[in-house]
Amino acid sequence: VFEILSESTEEFDRGTKFMRYRNFNPTLTDYILIAQNEPHVEHYLRLENGEWLLREFDGLVNTFKIESINCSISLAELYDRVDFE
């Protein structure tokens, strides 16, 4: 699941919504939060023991991998055509 964070939904996306996903979707392996105002990605990954690992990526030069779907995404591609103030 990918979530684009906004000021109006960020608290809900990080809190209640993520808790619901964790508790009611046992097949969910990845929860990815994408910041709007800066190149920043938080990748929550469910481990085999059920715990969640947080990996954070900053800057347009970084790339992260989603093992569950065998996919690599660069932040430069993710934020293509986004102008930061």
XYZ file of N, CA, C and O in Angstrom:
340
model
N 0.854 -1.169 0.000
C 0.000 0.000 0.000
C 0.894 1.224 0.000
O 1.823 1.332 0.804
N 0.613 2.164 -0.897
C 1.297 3.452 -0.956
C 0.329 4.527 -0.470
O -0.837 4.535 -0.864
N 0.827 5.427 0.366
C 0.044 6.572 0.822
C 0.841 7.835 0.543
O 2.011 7.924 0.926
N 0.219 8.803 -0.120
C 0.813 10.119 -0.303
C 0.343 10.966 0.868
O -0.863 11.177 1.040
N 1.285 11.428 1.670
C 0.926 12.161 2.880
C 0.555 13.604 2.557
O 1.180 14.247 1.724
N -0.460 14.082 3.223
C -0.822 15.492 3.155
C -1.043 15.974 4.584
O -1.223 15.157 5.497
N -1.025 17.266 4.774
C -1.214 17.804 6.121
C -2.532 17.340 6.728
O -2.617 17.062 7.916
N -3.564 17.232 5.915
C -4.887 16.890 6.444
C -5.056 15.398 6.746
O -5.910 15.026 7.538
N -4.244 14.528 6.142
C -4.426 13.080 6.343
C -3.240 12.382 6.992
O -3.338 11.205 7.331
N -2.120 13.075 7.166
C -0.892 12.420 7.638
C -1.074 11.708 8.973
O -0.675 10.546 9.125
N -1.684 12.350 9.931
C -1.864 11.735 11.250
C -2.707 10.463 11.155
O -2.377 9.438 11.746
N -3.788 10.513 10.389
C -4.655 9.342 10.213
C -3.917 8.221 9.481
O -3.996 7.057 9.871
N -3.178 8.576 8.406
C -2.442 7.570 7.630
C -1.393 6.856 8.475
O -1.200 5.644 8.365
N -0.697 7.603 9.335
C 0.346 7.026 10.182
C -0.231 6.246 11.362
O 0.392 5.311 11.838
N -1.393 6.644 11.820
C -1.962 6.071 13.032
C -3.051 5.056 12.774
O -2.798 3.869 12.554
N -4.279 5.532 12.798
C -5.449 4.659 12.715
C -5.460 3.792 11.456
O -5.706 2.587 11.523
N -5.186 4.396 10.320
C -5.241 3.631 9.067
C -4.187 2.521 9.052
O -4.486 1.379 8.698
N -2.957 2.842 9.463
C -1.902 1.826 9.477
C -2.221 0.730 10.486
O -2.011 -0.455 10.227
N -2.784 1.102 11.638
C -3.181 0.097 12.631
C -4.234 -0.838 12.045
O -4.156 -2.054 12.222
N -5.191 -0.289 11.329
C -6.224 -1.133 10.700
C -5.613 -2.074 9.676
O -5.964 -3.263 9.619
N -4.732 -1.556 8.844
C -4.065 -2.415 7.860
C -3.306 -3.540 8.551
O -3.365 -4.696 8.138
N -2.551 -3.205 9.600
C -1.750 -4.219 10.313
C -2.628 -5.287 10.942
O -2.311 -6.475 10.894
N -3.738 -4.880 11.554
C -4.575 -5.805 12.299
C -5.552 -6.604 11.445
O -5.909 -7.721 11.801
N -6.002 -6.028 10.344
C -7.071 -6.670 9.573
C -6.640 -7.173 8.206
O -7.453 -7.713 7.466
N -5.358 -7.014 7.873
C -4.872 -7.504 6.584
C -3.560 -8.255 6.806
O -2.475 -7.708 6.610
N -3.637 -9.506 7.200
C -2.421 -10.269 7.514
C -1.517 -10.524 6.308
O -0.364 -10.898 6.476
N -2.013 -10.310 5.099
C -1.178 -10.512 3.920
C -0.413 -9.254 3.522
O 0.436 -9.309 2.629
N -0.706 -8.132 4.172
C 0.003 -6.888 3.854
C 1.467 -7.028 4.251
O 1.785 -7.364 5.392
N 2.368 -6.787 3.309
C 3.797 -6.910 3.586
C 4.509 -5.568 3.582
O 5.565 -5.430 4.192
N 3.954 -4.576 2.890
C 4.630 -3.293 2.735
C 3.627 -2.149 2.885
O 2.537 -2.195 2.312
N 4.024 -1.138 3.643
C 3.231 0.080 3.799
C 4.198 1.226 3.558
O 5.183 1.382 4.292
N 3.945 2.017 2.520
C 4.902 3.024 2.081
C 4.257 4.398 2.138
O 3.227 4.643 1.505
N 4.880 5.279 2.920
C 4.404 6.648 3.077
C 5.322 7.568 2.292
O 6.548 7.516 2.435
N 4.720 8.422 1.467
C 5.473 9.312 0.593
C 5.148 10.754 0.968
O 3.982 11.163 0.940
N 6.187 11.506 1.316
C 6.008 12.915 1.677
C 5.736 13.741 0.425
O 6.264 13.451 -0.648
N 4.925 14.780 0.588
C 4.621 15.679 -0.529
C 5.604 16.827 -0.657
O 5.879 17.286 -1.754
N 6.096 17.318 0.473
C 6.852 18.564 0.471
C 8.367 18.399 0.462
O 9.093 19.383 0.482
N 8.857 17.168 0.418
C 10.290 16.894 0.345
C 10.477 15.461 -0.141
O 9.589 14.629 0.018
N 11.641 15.152 -0.730
C 11.869 13.773 -1.170
C 12.179 12.880 0.035
O 13.326 12.766 0.480
N 11.142 12.270 0.569
C 11.266 11.427 1.754
C 10.238 10.304 1.670
O 9.048 10.549 1.449
N 10.713 9.070 1.863
C 9.864 7.887 1.826
C 10.102 7.073 3.085
O 11.245 6.882 3.502
N 9.017 6.608 3.696
C 9.091 5.687 4.821
C 8.495 4.362 4.358
O 7.351 4.312 3.923
N 9.300 3.311 4.434
C 8.874 1.993 3.982
C 8.780 1.087 5.199
O 9.794 0.720 5.794
N 7.562 0.747 5.571
C 7.328 -0.206 6.658
C 7.229 -1.592 6.031
O 6.439 -1.807 5.110
N 8.027 -2.512 6.539
C 8.117 -3.855 5.991
C 7.786 -4.861 7.084
O 8.389 -4.841 8.154
N 6.799 -5.731 6.812
C 6.445 -6.768 7.791
C 7.481 -7.888 7.728
O 7.731 -8.464 6.673
N 8.068 -8.195 8.872
C 9.051 -9.269 8.963
C 8.353 -10.610 9.147
O 7.160 -10.659 9.453
N 9.084 -11.685 8.984
C 8.507 -13.032 9.103
C 7.889 -13.287 10.470
O 6.919 -14.026 10.582
N 8.434 -12.639 11.513
C 7.903 -12.836 12.861
C 6.706 -11.928 13.166
O 6.193 -11.916 14.271
N 6.257 -11.140 12.167
C 5.100 -10.268 12.327
C 5.426 -8.856 12.762
O 4.557 -7.987 12.729
N 6.669 -8.610 13.173
C 7.058 -7.252 13.547
C 7.255 -6.407 12.290
O 7.433 -6.935 11.190
N 7.212 -5.094 12.483
C 7.376 -4.169 11.370
C 8.725 -3.461 11.471
O 9.105 -2.989 12.532
N 9.425 -3.373 10.356
C 10.700 -2.684 10.253
C 10.489 -1.409 9.445
O 9.868 -1.443 8.383
N 10.996 -0.290 9.955
C 10.913 0.985 9.236
C 12.242 1.253 8.552
O 13.289 1.226 9.181
N 12.164 1.542 7.251
C 13.330 1.982 6.475
C 12.979 3.337 5.890
O 11.906 3.502 5.305
N 13.867 4.318 6.051
C 13.607 5.666 5.549
C 14.610 6.033 4.465
O 15.782 5.654 4.548
N 14.128 6.792 3.488
C 14.956 7.206 2.357
C 14.729 8.693 2.108
O 13.582 9.150 2.007
N 15.827 9.437 2.017
C 15.782 10.880 1.781
C 16.601 11.227 0.550
O 17.604 10.576 0.263
N 16.195 12.272 -0.129
C 16.974 12.774 -1.256
C 16.664 12.047 -2.545
O 16.303 10.881 -2.553
N 16.850 12.762 -3.630
C 16.490 12.232 -4.945
C 17.479 11.197 -5.479
O 17.201 10.531 -6.471
N 18.620 11.009 -4.813
C 19.614 10.047 -5.309
C 19.389 8.643 -4.770
O 20.023 7.698 -5.223
N 18.487 8.465 -3.831
C 18.254 7.162 -3.213
C 17.254 6.310 -3.983
O 16.375 6.823 -4.665
N 17.411 5.015 -3.822
C 16.515 4.011 -4.404
C 16.132 3.043 -3.300
O 16.938 2.762 -2.420
N 14.891 2.559 -3.335
C 14.505 1.535 -2.367
C 13.865 0.366 -3.093
O 13.346 0.502 -4.193
N 13.952 -0.791 -2.469
C 13.456 -2.012 -3.091
C 12.277 -2.552 -2.302
O 12.298 -2.591 -1.078
N 11.270 -2.982 -3.024
C 10.116 -3.654 -2.443
C 10.264 -5.125 -2.836
O 9.930 -5.526 -3.942
N 10.811 -5.885 -1.902
C 11.133 -7.293 -2.175
C 9.892 -8.115 -2.531
O 9.959 -9.005 -3.372
N 8.764 -7.819 -1.899
C 7.559 -8.636 -2.097
C 7.059 -8.628 -3.534
O 6.387 -9.559 -3.962
N 7.409 -7.581 -4.277
C 7.000 -7.517 -5.686
C 8.208 -7.383 -6.609
O 8.058 -7.060 -7.792
N 9.407 -7.594 -6.045
C 10.644 -7.537 -6.805
C 10.732 -6.257 -7.642
O 10.877 -6.302 -8.866
N 10.663 -5.128 -6.954
C 10.632 -3.836 -7.630
C 11.563 -2.857 -6.922
O 11.578 -2.785 -5.693
N 12.328 -2.106 -7.702
C 13.152 -1.023 -7.171
C 12.614 0.295 -7.695
O 12.281 0.399 -8.880
N 12.540 1.285 -6.813
C 12.014 2.601 -7.185
C 13.001 3.659 -6.718
O 13.373 3.691 -5.545
N 13.411 4.510 -7.638
C 14.285 5.617 -7.237
C 13.394 6.791 -6.825
O 12.310 6.995 -7.379
N 13.868 7.549 -5.853
C 13.108 8.725 -5.440
C 13.049 9.747 -6.563
O 12.066 10.469 -6.698
N 14.075 9.787 -7.413
C 14.048 10.695 -8.560
C 12.875 10.362 -9.483
O 12.180 11.256 -9.975
N 12.617 9.077 -9.712
C 11.470 8.674 -10.540
C 10.156 8.955 -9.828
O 9.193 9.417 -10.434
N 10.141 8.664 -8.546
C 8.921 8.837 -7.753
C 8.493 10.306 -7.732
O 7.305 10.615 -7.805
N 9.471 11.199 -7.668
C 9.178 12.631 -7.571
C 9.385 13.360 -8.900
O 9.515 14.576 -8.926
N 9.384 12.620 -10.001
C 9.536 13.231 -11.303
C 8.468 14.303 -11.513
O 7.301 14.095 -11.212
N 8.876 15.450 -11.966
C 8.001 16.611 -12.244
C 7.420 17.255 -10.976
O 6.462 18.010 -11.067
N 7.985 16.966 -9.818
C 7.584 17.634 -8.574
C 8.608 18.714 -8.279
O 9.816 18.436 -8.246
N 8.156 19.942 -8.108
C 9.037 21.055 -7.746
C 8.897 21.313 -6.261
O 7.789 21.551 -5.770
N 10.010 21.258 -5.546
C 10.005 21.540 -4.114
C 10.336 23.010 -3.898
O 11.214 23.546 -4.566
N 9.652 23.615 -2.967
C 9.884 25.046 -2.686
C 11.175 25.247 -1.948
O 11.643 24.483 -1.209
